[in-house]
Amino acid sequence: MASYIVISGYASCPSLYIWNGNNYTYITEVSNAGWLGYMDYINEDGGIIFGGGNPWDHVKLNSSLLEVKTDAENGYDYYDIVLFQQWDEIFYLDTAYLVVVDHPADIDVYSTMVNYINPGFYGEIYTIDEDSLLTPISATNENGEDVLPQISQLDGVFTPAINGVDSPSWDNIQLNQLTLDLGDLSGAPEIKLLIHGMVDWGPAQPYYDYIEMFDEAYAAGLVPNGTQLYPPPYMEVMDAQGNWMRVPQDRQMPTPADYVPRTFAVDLNGLFPTDVTEYKIRITNFWNVSFDYIGIDITPQEDVTVHEIAPIATFKPLEFGTTNSNASGYFTKYGDVTPLLLEADDIFVIGMQGDNVSLKFPTTSLPPLEDGAERSFFLFVASWFKDPPGNWGYGFDFTVEPLPFRNMSGFPYPDTESYPTSEEHVSYLEEWNTRAVNVPEQTVTERNSVMELVAEALKLTALAGFALAGLVVALIWKKH
């Protein structure tokens, strides 16, 4: 039996539980970077332009807690994982699969986390020799304080940090900085960091106060066009002349998990100029990011064998208690949702507070473990999520629509962008998202009529192949 707590505030995202042989154990919140509402800059009209968001997460699971279950009726063993929506949010689960990594027993393996500015997939597996990790020579924060003791060992003591939303004014934003001297790594075959850290977003009200501070400054004519509300996280390396150089955007420092700290790897290979002998990096964050441990791995990447297991997925409602959520719209119907989670394709399982997705990962495809090898497990998942106004939501209503999608510039996205209107996507909306929550009956009837219009336009497209018919589909969908 799983014990859940339905709560609101503080953390976010679907909560991950795994079966440990006796009950379900809480692991972490997933897809923190899939939050909808990241802000980019203020335009010349005083409007906020939204940008960023990355639904991917790669969660390393504790192998000692993950136990096999048996489906006696169907004759197979499986790993049992549950994604439960504890928080008052709307989630859009795109895909989830189990990654099983066989590796030499004398090393460990880690994945990395994602940066919310980059929408890409970051699913590499890195080998780490934890017995030979190096400690940085020095570590200082934005105030020049020595924080090397905090990051030298994994002991639950974190570096002090500040939250940018507590900045004194719109033109005096306070940022976290961590400067690391890694020493002379000139002869290192590879350079990777092993980091244990977390982000604490803090309460929601200071976030709204921060936005209001910008609104008031803009009304007074003080904010230039293009001013960023909160700078995205970034990492720099020092060149031989002592100048800081920002690393390429697709290699930027990930944002750690919230609520529960996690350990992840960061690949630094190829980022330093070839003529440096002092390997220094500087990590800058607007949000309250703190670190418990940072180690340096200079061992070469070793060969590993990676197996991917697709889930058998069942979507279930809250089986006890109630939720006071006012989320509304057309959510995914309960039952078997396996077809929706096999690809990252903007075809989601859409749920709200109290909903949960049961994921069974059959072990039948796994070969026997070779001598001298160990097996590690990761859950790779892609999910967006939406908070209600007043509790981190801003710029949109607490409704299912508009739906996010992989190629959007940000959320909310401008009128020039739209959720895909292909036959596959429209058919998905019509067939799967039929659970109306807090929707007036008249609206349900109107939606059904719109879906019929779209279906007819799609038939015309299939029959004649006219570009005009495709345009009709898009216009009908956007209008309604």
Coordinates of C-alpha atoms in Angstrom, one line a residue:
M1 CA 0.0 0.0 0.0
A2 CA 1.3 3.4 -0.9
S3 CA 1.0 6.3 1.6
Y4 CA 0.7 9.7 -0.1
I5 CA 0.2 13.2 1.2
V6 CA -1.8 15.6 -0.9
I7 CA -0.4 19.0 -0.2
S8 CA 0.2 22.4 -1.7
G9 CA 3.2 24.7 -1.8
Y10 CA 6.9 24.6 -1.3
A11 CA 8.0 21.9 -3.8
S12 CA 6.7 21.0 -7.3
C13 CA 6.4 18.4 -10.0
P14 CA 5.1 14.8 -9.9
S15 CA 6.5 12.8 -7.0
L16 CA 8.5 9.6 -7.6
Y17 CA 7.9 6.5 -5.6
I18 CA 9.5 3.0 -6.1
W19 CA 8.5 -0.4 -4.7
N20 CA 11.1 -1.6 -2.2
G21 CA 9.7 -5.0 -1.4
N22 CA 7.4 -3.9 1.4
N23 CA 6.0 -0.6 0.4
Y24 CA 6.5 2.4 -1.8
T25 CA 9.4 4.7 -0.9
Y26 CA 9.5 8.3 -1.8
I27 CA 12.5 9.3 -4.0
T28 CA 12.2 12.8 -5.4
E29 CA 10.3 15.3 -7.4
V30 CA 10.8 14.9 -11.2
S31 CA 11.1 17.3 -14.1
N32 CA 11.7 20.4 -12.0
A33 CA 12.9 22.3 -15.1
G34 CA 9.6 21.5 -16.9
W35 CA 7.9 24.2 -14.9
L36 CA 5.8 26.4 -17.2
G37 CA 6.2 30.1 -16.8
Y38 CA 10.0 30.9 -16.9
M39 CA 10.4 34.5 -17.8
D40 CA 13.0 36.0 -20.2
Y41 CA 12.7 39.8 -20.6
I42 CA 10.5 42.8 -20.6
N43 CA 9.7 44.2 -24.1
E44 CA 9.2 47.8 -25.2
D45 CA 5.4 47.6 -24.3
G46 CA 6.1 46.5 -20.8
G47 CA 5.0 43.0 -21.5
I48 CA 6.8 39.9 -20.2
I49 CA 8.3 37.6 -22.8
F50 CA 8.5 34.1 -21.5
G51 CA 11.3 31.7 -22.5
G52 CA 12.9 28.4 -21.5
G53 CA 11.7 25.2 -19.9
N54 CA 13.0 21.7 -20.3
P55 CA 10.8 18.7 -19.4
W56 CA 13.5 16.1 -19.2
D57 CA 14.8 14.6 -16.0
H58 CA 17.2 11.7 -15.4
V59 CA 16.7 10.3 -11.9
K60 CA 19.2 7.8 -10.5
L61 CA 17.4 5.2 -8.4
N62 CA 18.9 3.5 -5.3
S63 CA 19.4 0.0 -6.5
S64 CA 19.2 -1.4 -3.0
L65 CA 15.6 -0.1 -2.7
L66 CA 14.4 -1.3 -6.1
E67 CA 12.8 -4.7 -5.7
V68 CA 11.2 -6.9 -8.4
K69 CA 7.5 -7.7 -8.3
T70 CA 5.7 -10.6 -10.0
D71 CA 2.6 -10.4 -12.1
A72 CA 1.5 -14.0 -11.6
E73 CA -1.6 -13.6 -13.9
N74 CA 0.5 -12.5 -16.9
G75 CA 3.7 -14.4 -16.0
Y76 CA 6.4 -11.8 -15.8
D77 CA 8.5 -9.9 -13.2
Y78 CA 8.7 -6.1 -13.2
Y79 CA 9.9 -3.0 -11.4
D80 CA 7.1 -1.0 -9.9
I81 CA 7.3 2.8 -10.1
V82 CA 4.6 5.4 -9.4
L83 CA 4.5 9.1 -10.4
F84 CA 2.0 10.7 -8.0
Q85 CA 0.8 14.3 -8.3
Q86 CA 0.8 15.5 -4.6
W87 CA 0.9 19.2 -5.4
D88 CA -1.9 21.3 -6.7
E89 CA -0.6 21.4 -10.2
I90 CA -1.5 20.3 -13.7
F91 CA 1.1 17.9 -15.2
Y92 CA 1.8 16.9 -18.8
L93 CA 3.7 13.6 -18.8
D94 CA 5.2 13.0 -22.2
T95 CA 7.3 9.9 -21.8
A96 CA 9.0 7.7 -19.1
Y97 CA 11.3 4.8 -19.4
L98 CA 13.7 2.8 -17.2
V99 CA 17.4 3.0 -18.1
V100 CA 19.4 0.0 -16.8
V101 CA 23.2 0.4 -16.9
D102 CA 25.6 -2.5 -16.5
H103 CA 29.1 -1.3 -15.6
P104 CA 32.3 -2.5 -13.9
A105 CA 31.8 -3.0 -10.2
D106 CA 34.7 -0.8 -9.2
I107 CA 33.2 2.4 -10.7
D108 CA 29.8 4.1 -10.4
V109 CA 27.7 5.8 -13.0
Y110 CA 25.7 9.0 -13.0
S111 CA 23.7 11.1 -15.5
T112 CA 23.4 14.9 -15.4
M113 CA 20.6 17.3 -14.9
V114 CA 19.2 19.9 -17.3
N115 CA 19.4 23.6 -17.7
Y116 CA 15.9 25.1 -18.1
I117 CA 17.1 27.5 -20.8
N118 CA 18.1 24.6 -23.1
P119 CA 15.2 22.4 -24.3
G120 CA 17.5 19.5 -25.4
F121 CA 17.9 16.0 -24.1
Y122 CA 20.8 15.5 -21.7
G123 CA 20.7 11.7 -21.2
E124 CA 24.4 10.8 -21.3
I125 CA 25.7 8.3 -18.7
Y126 CA 29.1 9.1 -17.1
T127 CA 31.4 6.8 -15.3
I128 CA 32.8 8.1 -12.1
D129 CA 35.5 6.5 -9.9
E130 CA 34.4 7.7 -6.4
D131 CA 37.5 6.3 -4.8
S132 CA 39.8 8.7 -6.6
L133 CA 37.8 11.9 -6.6
L134 CA 39.8 15.1 -6.1
T135 CA 38.8 18.1 -3.9
P136 CA 39.0 21.6 -5.3
I137 CA 42.0 23.7 -4.1
S138 CA 39.6 26.5 -3.2
A139 CA 36.0 27.5 -3.2
T140 CA 34.6 31.0 -2.6
N141 CA 31.2 32.5 -2.8
E142 CA 30.0 35.9 -4.1
N143 CA 31.1 37.6 -0.9
G144 CA 34.6 36.1 -1.1
E145 CA 33.9 33.8 1.8
D146 CA 35.7 30.4 1.9
V147 CA 33.1 27.6 1.4
L148 CA 35.5 24.8 0.7
P149 CA 34.6 23.1 4.0
Q150 CA 31.0 22.9 2.9
I151 CA 31.7 21.2 -0.4
S152 CA 34.6 18.9 0.6
Q153 CA 32.5 16.1 1.9
L154 CA 29.0 14.8 1.6
D155 CA 27.7 15.6 5.1
G156 CA 24.4 17.6 4.7
V157 CA 26.2 20.9 5.3
F158 CA 25.5 23.2 2.3
T159 CA 27.0 26.4 1.0
P160 CA 25.1 29.5 2.1
A161 CA 23.0 30.9 -0.7
I162 CA 20.6 33.8 -1.5
N163 CA 17.4 34.0 -3.6
G164 CA 17.5 36.6 -6.4
V165 CA 13.8 37.5 -5.8
D166 CA 14.9 39.1 -2.5
S167 CA 17.1 41.6 -4.4
P168 CA 16.7 45.2 -3.1
S169 CA 15.8 46.7 -6.5
W170 CA 15.2 45.8 -10.2
D171 CA 18.6 47.2 -11.2
N172 CA 20.5 45.7 -8.3
I173 CA 19.9 42.0 -8.6
Q174 CA 21.7 39.8 -6.1
L175 CA 23.2 36.6 -7.6
N176 CA 24.8 33.5 -6.1
Q177 CA 28.3 32.8 -7.2
L178 CA 30.6 29.9 -6.6
T179 CA 34.2 30.1 -7.8
L180 CA 36.2 26.9 -7.8
D181 CA 39.9 26.4 -8.4
L182 CA 40.2 22.9 -9.6
G183 CA 44.0 22.9 -9.7
D184 CA 46.3 22.0 -12.6
L185 CA 44.5 19.4 -14.6
S186 CA 46.6 19.7 -17.7
G187 CA 47.4 15.9 -17.9
A188 CA 43.9 14.7 -17.0
P189 CA 42.3 12.3 -19.5
E190 CA 38.9 13.8 -18.8
I191 CA 37.4 16.3 -16.4
K192 CA 34.0 15.7 -14.8
L193 CA 32.4 17.1 -11.7
L194 CA 30.3 15.1 -9.3
I195 CA 27.9 17.5 -7.6
H196 CA 25.4 17.0 -4.8
G197 CA 23.2 20.1 -4.6
M198 CA 19.7 21.5 -4.6
V199 CA 17.6 24.6 -5.4
D200 CA 15.2 26.1 -2.8
W201 CA 12.7 28.3 -4.7
G202 CA 11.3 29.7 -1.4
P203 CA 7.7 30.9 -0.8
A204 CA 5.7 32.2 -3.8
Q205 CA 4.8 35.7 -2.5
P206 CA 8.4 37.2 -2.8
Y207 CA 8.3 36.0 -6.5
Y208 CA 5.1 38.1 -7.1
D209 CA 6.6 41.0 -5.2
Y210 CA 9.7 40.8 -7.4
I211 CA 7.6 40.9 -10.6
E212 CA 5.6 43.9 -9.2
M213 CA 8.9 45.7 -8.6
F214 CA 9.7 45.5 -12.3
D215 CA 6.2 46.6 -13.2
E216 CA 6.4 49.7 -11.1
A217 CA 9.9 50.5 -12.5
Y218 CA 8.6 50.1 -16.0
A219 CA 5.7 52.4 -15.3
A220 CA 8.1 55.0 -14.1
G221 CA 10.1 54.7 -17.4
L222 CA 13.1 53.1 -15.8
V223 CA 13.3 49.7 -17.4
P224 CA 15.0 49.5 -20.8
N225 CA 13.6 47.2 -23.5
G226 CA 15.1 43.7 -23.3
T227 CA 15.8 43.8 -19.5
Q228 CA 15.9 40.3 -18.1
L229 CA 13.8 39.7 -15.1
Y230 CA 16.0 36.9 -13.8
P231 CA 19.2 35.9 -15.5
P232 CA 19.5 32.2 -16.3
P233 CA 22.2 30.2 -14.6
Y234 CA 25.5 30.2 -16.3
M235 CA 29.1 28.9 -15.9
E236 CA 32.4 30.5 -16.9
V237 CA 35.9 29.2 -17.2
M238 CA 39.0 31.4 -16.7
D239 CA 41.5 31.8 -19.6
A240 CA 45.3 32.1 -19.3
Q241 CA 45.1 35.9 -19.0
G242 CA 42.6 35.7 -16.1
N243 CA 39.5 36.6 -18.1
W244 CA 36.2 34.8 -17.5
M245 CA 34.7 33.2 -20.6
R246 CA 31.1 32.0 -20.6
V247 CA 30.9 28.4 -21.8
P248 CA 28.6 27.6 -24.8
Q249 CA 24.9 27.7 -24.0
D250 CA 24.4 24.0 -24.7
R251 CA 27.1 23.2 -22.1
Q252 CA 25.8 25.3 -19.3
M253 CA 25.6 24.3 -15.7
P254 CA 22.4 22.3 -14.8
T255 CA 19.9 23.5 -12.3
P256 CA 19.8 21.0 -9.3
A257 CA 16.6 19.4 -8.1
D258 CA 14.3 21.0 -5.6
Y259 CA 13.0 19.7 -2.3
V260 CA 15.4 16.8 -2.1
P261 CA 19.1 17.2 -3.1
R262 CA 20.5 14.9 -5.8
T263 CA 23.9 13.9 -7.0
F264 CA 24.7 14.4 -10.7
A265 CA 27.7 14.7 -13.1
V266 CA 28.8 17.7 -15.1
D267 CA 31.1 17.2 -18.1
L268 CA 33.8 19.8 -18.4
N269 CA 35.7 18.2 -21.2
G270 CA 36.7 20.7 -23.9
L271 CA 35.6 23.8 -22.1
F272 CA 39.0 25.1 -20.9
P273 CA 41.4 26.9 -23.2
T274 CA 44.4 24.6 -24.1
D275 CA 47.0 27.0 -22.7
V276 CA 45.7 27.2 -19.1
T277 CA 47.4 25.6 -16.1
E278 CA 45.0 26.9 -13.6
Y279 CA 41.6 25.3 -14.1
K280 CA 39.0 27.7 -12.6
I281 CA 35.3 27.8 -13.0
R282 CA 32.6 30.2 -11.8
I283 CA 29.0 29.2 -11.4
T284 CA 26.3 32.0 -11.2
N285 CA 22.7 31.5 -10.2
F286 CA 19.7 33.8 -9.7
W287 CA 17.8 31.2 -7.7
N288 CA 18.8 29.8 -4.3
V289 CA 21.1 27.1 -5.4
S290 CA 23.4 25.5 -2.8
F291 CA 26.0 22.7 -2.8
D292 CA 26.8 20.0 -0.3
Y293 CA 29.6 18.3 -2.2
I294 CA 31.7 18.9 -5.4
G295 CA 34.3 16.4 -6.4
I296 CA 36.6 16.2 -9.5
D297 CA 36.8 13.0 -11.5
I298 CA 39.7 12.8 -14.0
T299 CA 39.4 9.2 -15.0
P300 CA 38.6 8.2 -18.6
Q301 CA 35.1 7.2 -19.5
E302 CA 34.7 3.4 -19.3
D303 CA 32.5 1.1 -21.4
V304 CA 29.0 0.5 -20.1
T305 CA 26.0 -1.4 -21.5
V306 CA 22.7 0.5 -21.5
H307 CA 19.3 -1.2 -21.6
E308 CA 16.0 0.7 -22.0
I309 CA 12.7 -0.7 -20.8
A310 CA 9.4 0.9 -21.9
P311 CA 6.6 1.0 -19.3
I312 CA 3.2 -0.6 -19.0
A313 CA 1.4 2.4 -17.8
T314 CA -1.9 2.8 -16.0
F315 CA -3.5 6.2 -15.1
K316 CA -5.4 6.2 -11.8
P317 CA -7.4 8.7 -9.8
L318 CA -7.0 9.7 -6.1
E319 CA -8.2 6.6 -4.2
F320 CA -8.8 8.3 -0.9
G321 CA -9.6 11.8 0.5
T322 CA -10.4 14.8 -1.7
T323 CA -8.6 17.7 -3.4
N324 CA -9.7 21.3 -3.3
S325 CA -7.9 22.1 -6.6
N326 CA -9.8 24.4 -9.0
A327 CA -7.8 23.1 -12.0
S328 CA -10.1 22.8 -15.0
G329 CA -10.2 21.5 -18.5
Y330 CA -10.1 18.2 -20.4
F331 CA -7.7 15.8 -18.7
T332 CA -6.7 12.4 -19.9
K333 CA -9.1 9.6 -19.2
Y334 CA -8.1 7.0 -16.6
G335 CA -7.0 3.5 -17.6
D336 CA -4.2 2.1 -19.8
V337 CA -2.1 4.9 -21.1
T338 CA 0.9 3.0 -22.3
P339 CA 0.6 4.2 -26.0
L340 CA 0.9 7.8 -24.7
L341 CA 4.3 7.3 -23.0
L342 CA 6.3 5.4 -25.6
E343 CA 7.8 8.5 -27.3
A344 CA 8.6 12.2 -26.5
D345 CA 6.1 13.5 -29.0
D346 CA 3.9 16.1 -27.3
I347 CA 1.2 13.5 -26.7
F348 CA 0.7 13.6 -22.9
V349 CA -0.9 12.0 -20.0
I350 CA -2.5 15.1 -18.5
G351 CA -3.4 15.0 -14.8
M352 CA -4.0 17.1 -11.7
Q353 CA -3.6 16.8 -7.9
G354 CA -4.4 13.3 -6.7
D355 CA -3.8 11.6 -10.0
N356 CA -1.1 9.0 -10.3
V357 CA 0.6 7.0 -13.1
S358 CA 1.6 3.4 -12.3
L359 CA 4.6 2.3 -14.3
K360 CA 5.5 -1.3 -14.7
F361 CA 8.9 -2.1 -16.2
P362 CA 9.1 -5.8 -17.2
T363 CA 12.5 -7.4 -16.6
T364 CA 12.1 -10.1 -19.3
S365 CA 14.5 -8.2 -21.7
L366 CA 17.3 -7.9 -19.3
P367 CA 20.2 -10.3 -19.8
P368 CA 22.0 -12.0 -16.8
L369 CA 24.6 -9.7 -15.2
E370 CA 28.1 -10.6 -16.2
D371 CA 30.8 -11.4 -13.7
G372 CA 32.5 -8.3 -12.2
A373 CA 29.7 -6.0 -13.2
E374 CA 27.0 -4.1 -11.3
R375 CA 23.7 -2.8 -12.4
S376 CA 22.4 0.7 -11.9
F377 CA 19.0 2.2 -12.6
F378 CA 17.7 5.5 -13.8
L379 CA 14.2 6.8 -14.6
F380 CA 14.3 9.0 -17.6
V381 CA 11.1 11.1 -17.8
A382 CA 9.8 14.2 -19.7
S383 CA 7.1 16.1 -18.0
W384 CA 5.8 19.7 -18.0
F385 CA 3.8 21.1 -15.1
K386 CA 1.7 24.2 -14.5
D387 CA 1.1 26.0 -11.1
P388 CA -2.0 27.9 -10.2
P389 CA -2.0 31.7 -10.1
G390 CA -1.1 32.9 -6.6
N391 CA 1.2 29.9 -6.1
W392 CA 3.9 30.4 -8.7
G393 CA 1.6 30.5 -11.7
Y394 CA 1.8 33.8 -13.7
G395 CA 0.6 34.8 -17.1
F396 CA -2.0 32.1 -17.6
D397 CA -5.1 30.5 -16.1
F398 CA -5.1 27.2 -14.2
T399 CA -6.5 25.3 -17.1
V400 CA -5.3 22.3 -19.2
E401 CA -5.2 24.5 -22.4
P402 CA -3.1 25.9 -23.9
L403 CA -0.9 22.8 -24.0
P404 CA 2.9 23.0 -24.0
F405 CA 5.0 21.5 -26.7
R406 CA 8.7 20.8 -27.4
N407 CA 9.3 23.5 -29.9
M408 CA 7.6 26.4 -28.2
S409 CA 9.8 29.5 -27.4
G410 CA 8.4 29.7 -23.9
F411 CA 5.2 29.4 -21.9
P412 CA 2.8 31.1 -22.4
Y413 CA 3.8 31.2 -26.0
P414 CA 2.9 34.0 -28.5
D415 CA -0.1 33.8 -30.9
T416 CA 2.3 33.0 -33.7
E417 CA 2.9 29.5 -32.1
S418 CA 0.5 26.7 -31.5
Y419 CA 0.3 23.2 -30.2
P420 CA 0.7 20.7 -33.1
T421 CA -2.4 20.3 -35.3
S422 CA -1.4 17.2 -37.1
E423 CA -3.9 14.4 -37.5
E424 CA -2.1 12.4 -34.8
H425 CA -2.2 15.2 -32.3
V426 CA -5.8 16.2 -32.9
S427 CA -7.0 12.6 -32.8
Y428 CA -5.1 12.2 -29.5
L429 CA -7.0 15.2 -28.0
E430 CA -10.3 13.8 -29.1
E431 CA -9.7 10.2 -28.1
W432 CA -7.8 10.5 -24.9
N433 CA -8.5 13.9 -23.2
T434 CA -12.2 13.3 -22.5
R435 CA -12.2 13.7 -18.7
A436 CA -13.9 17.1 -18.1
V437 CA -13.1 18.7 -14.8
N438 CA -14.7 21.9 -13.6
V439 CA -16.0 22.5 -17.1
P440 CA -19.6 23.7 -17.7
E441 CA -21.8 21.3 -19.7
Q442 CA -22.3 23.9 -22.4
T443 CA -18.6 24.2 -22.9
V444 CA -18.3 20.4 -23.2
T445 CA -20.9 20.4 -26.0
E446 CA -19.2 23.3 -27.8
R447 CA -15.8 21.5 -27.6
N448 CA -17.3 18.3 -29.1
S449 CA -18.6 20.4 -32.0
V450 CA -15.2 21.9 -32.6
M451 CA -13.5 18.5 -32.6
E452 CA -16.0 17.4 -35.2
L453 CA -15.1 20.4 -37.4
V454 CA -11.4 19.6 -37.0
A455 CA -12.0 16.0 -37.8
E456 CA -13.8 16.9 -41.1
A457 CA -11.0 19.3 -42.0
L458 CA -8.4 16.5 -41.4
K459 CA -10.4 14.2 -43.7
L460 CA -10.2 16.8 -46.4
T461 CA -6.5 17.1 -45.9
A462 CA -6.0 13.4 -46.2
L463 CA -8.3 13.2 -49.2
A464 CA -7.0 16.1 -51.3
G465 CA -3.7 16.9 -49.7
F466 CA -4.5 20.6 -50.0
A467 CA -2.4 23.0 -47.9
L468 CA -5.5 25.1 -47.5
A469 CA -7.2 22.3 -45.6
G470 CA -4.3 22.1 -43.2
L471 CA -4.6 25.8 -42.7
V472 CA -8.3 25.4 -41.9
V473 CA -7.4 22.8 -39.2
A474 CA -5.0 25.2 -37.6
L475 CA -7.4 28.2 -37.7
I476 CA -10.3 26.2 -36.3
W477 CA -8.1 24.9 -33.5
K478 CA -6.6 28.3 -32.6
K479 CA -10.0 30.1 -32.7
H480 CA -11.6 27.6 -30.3

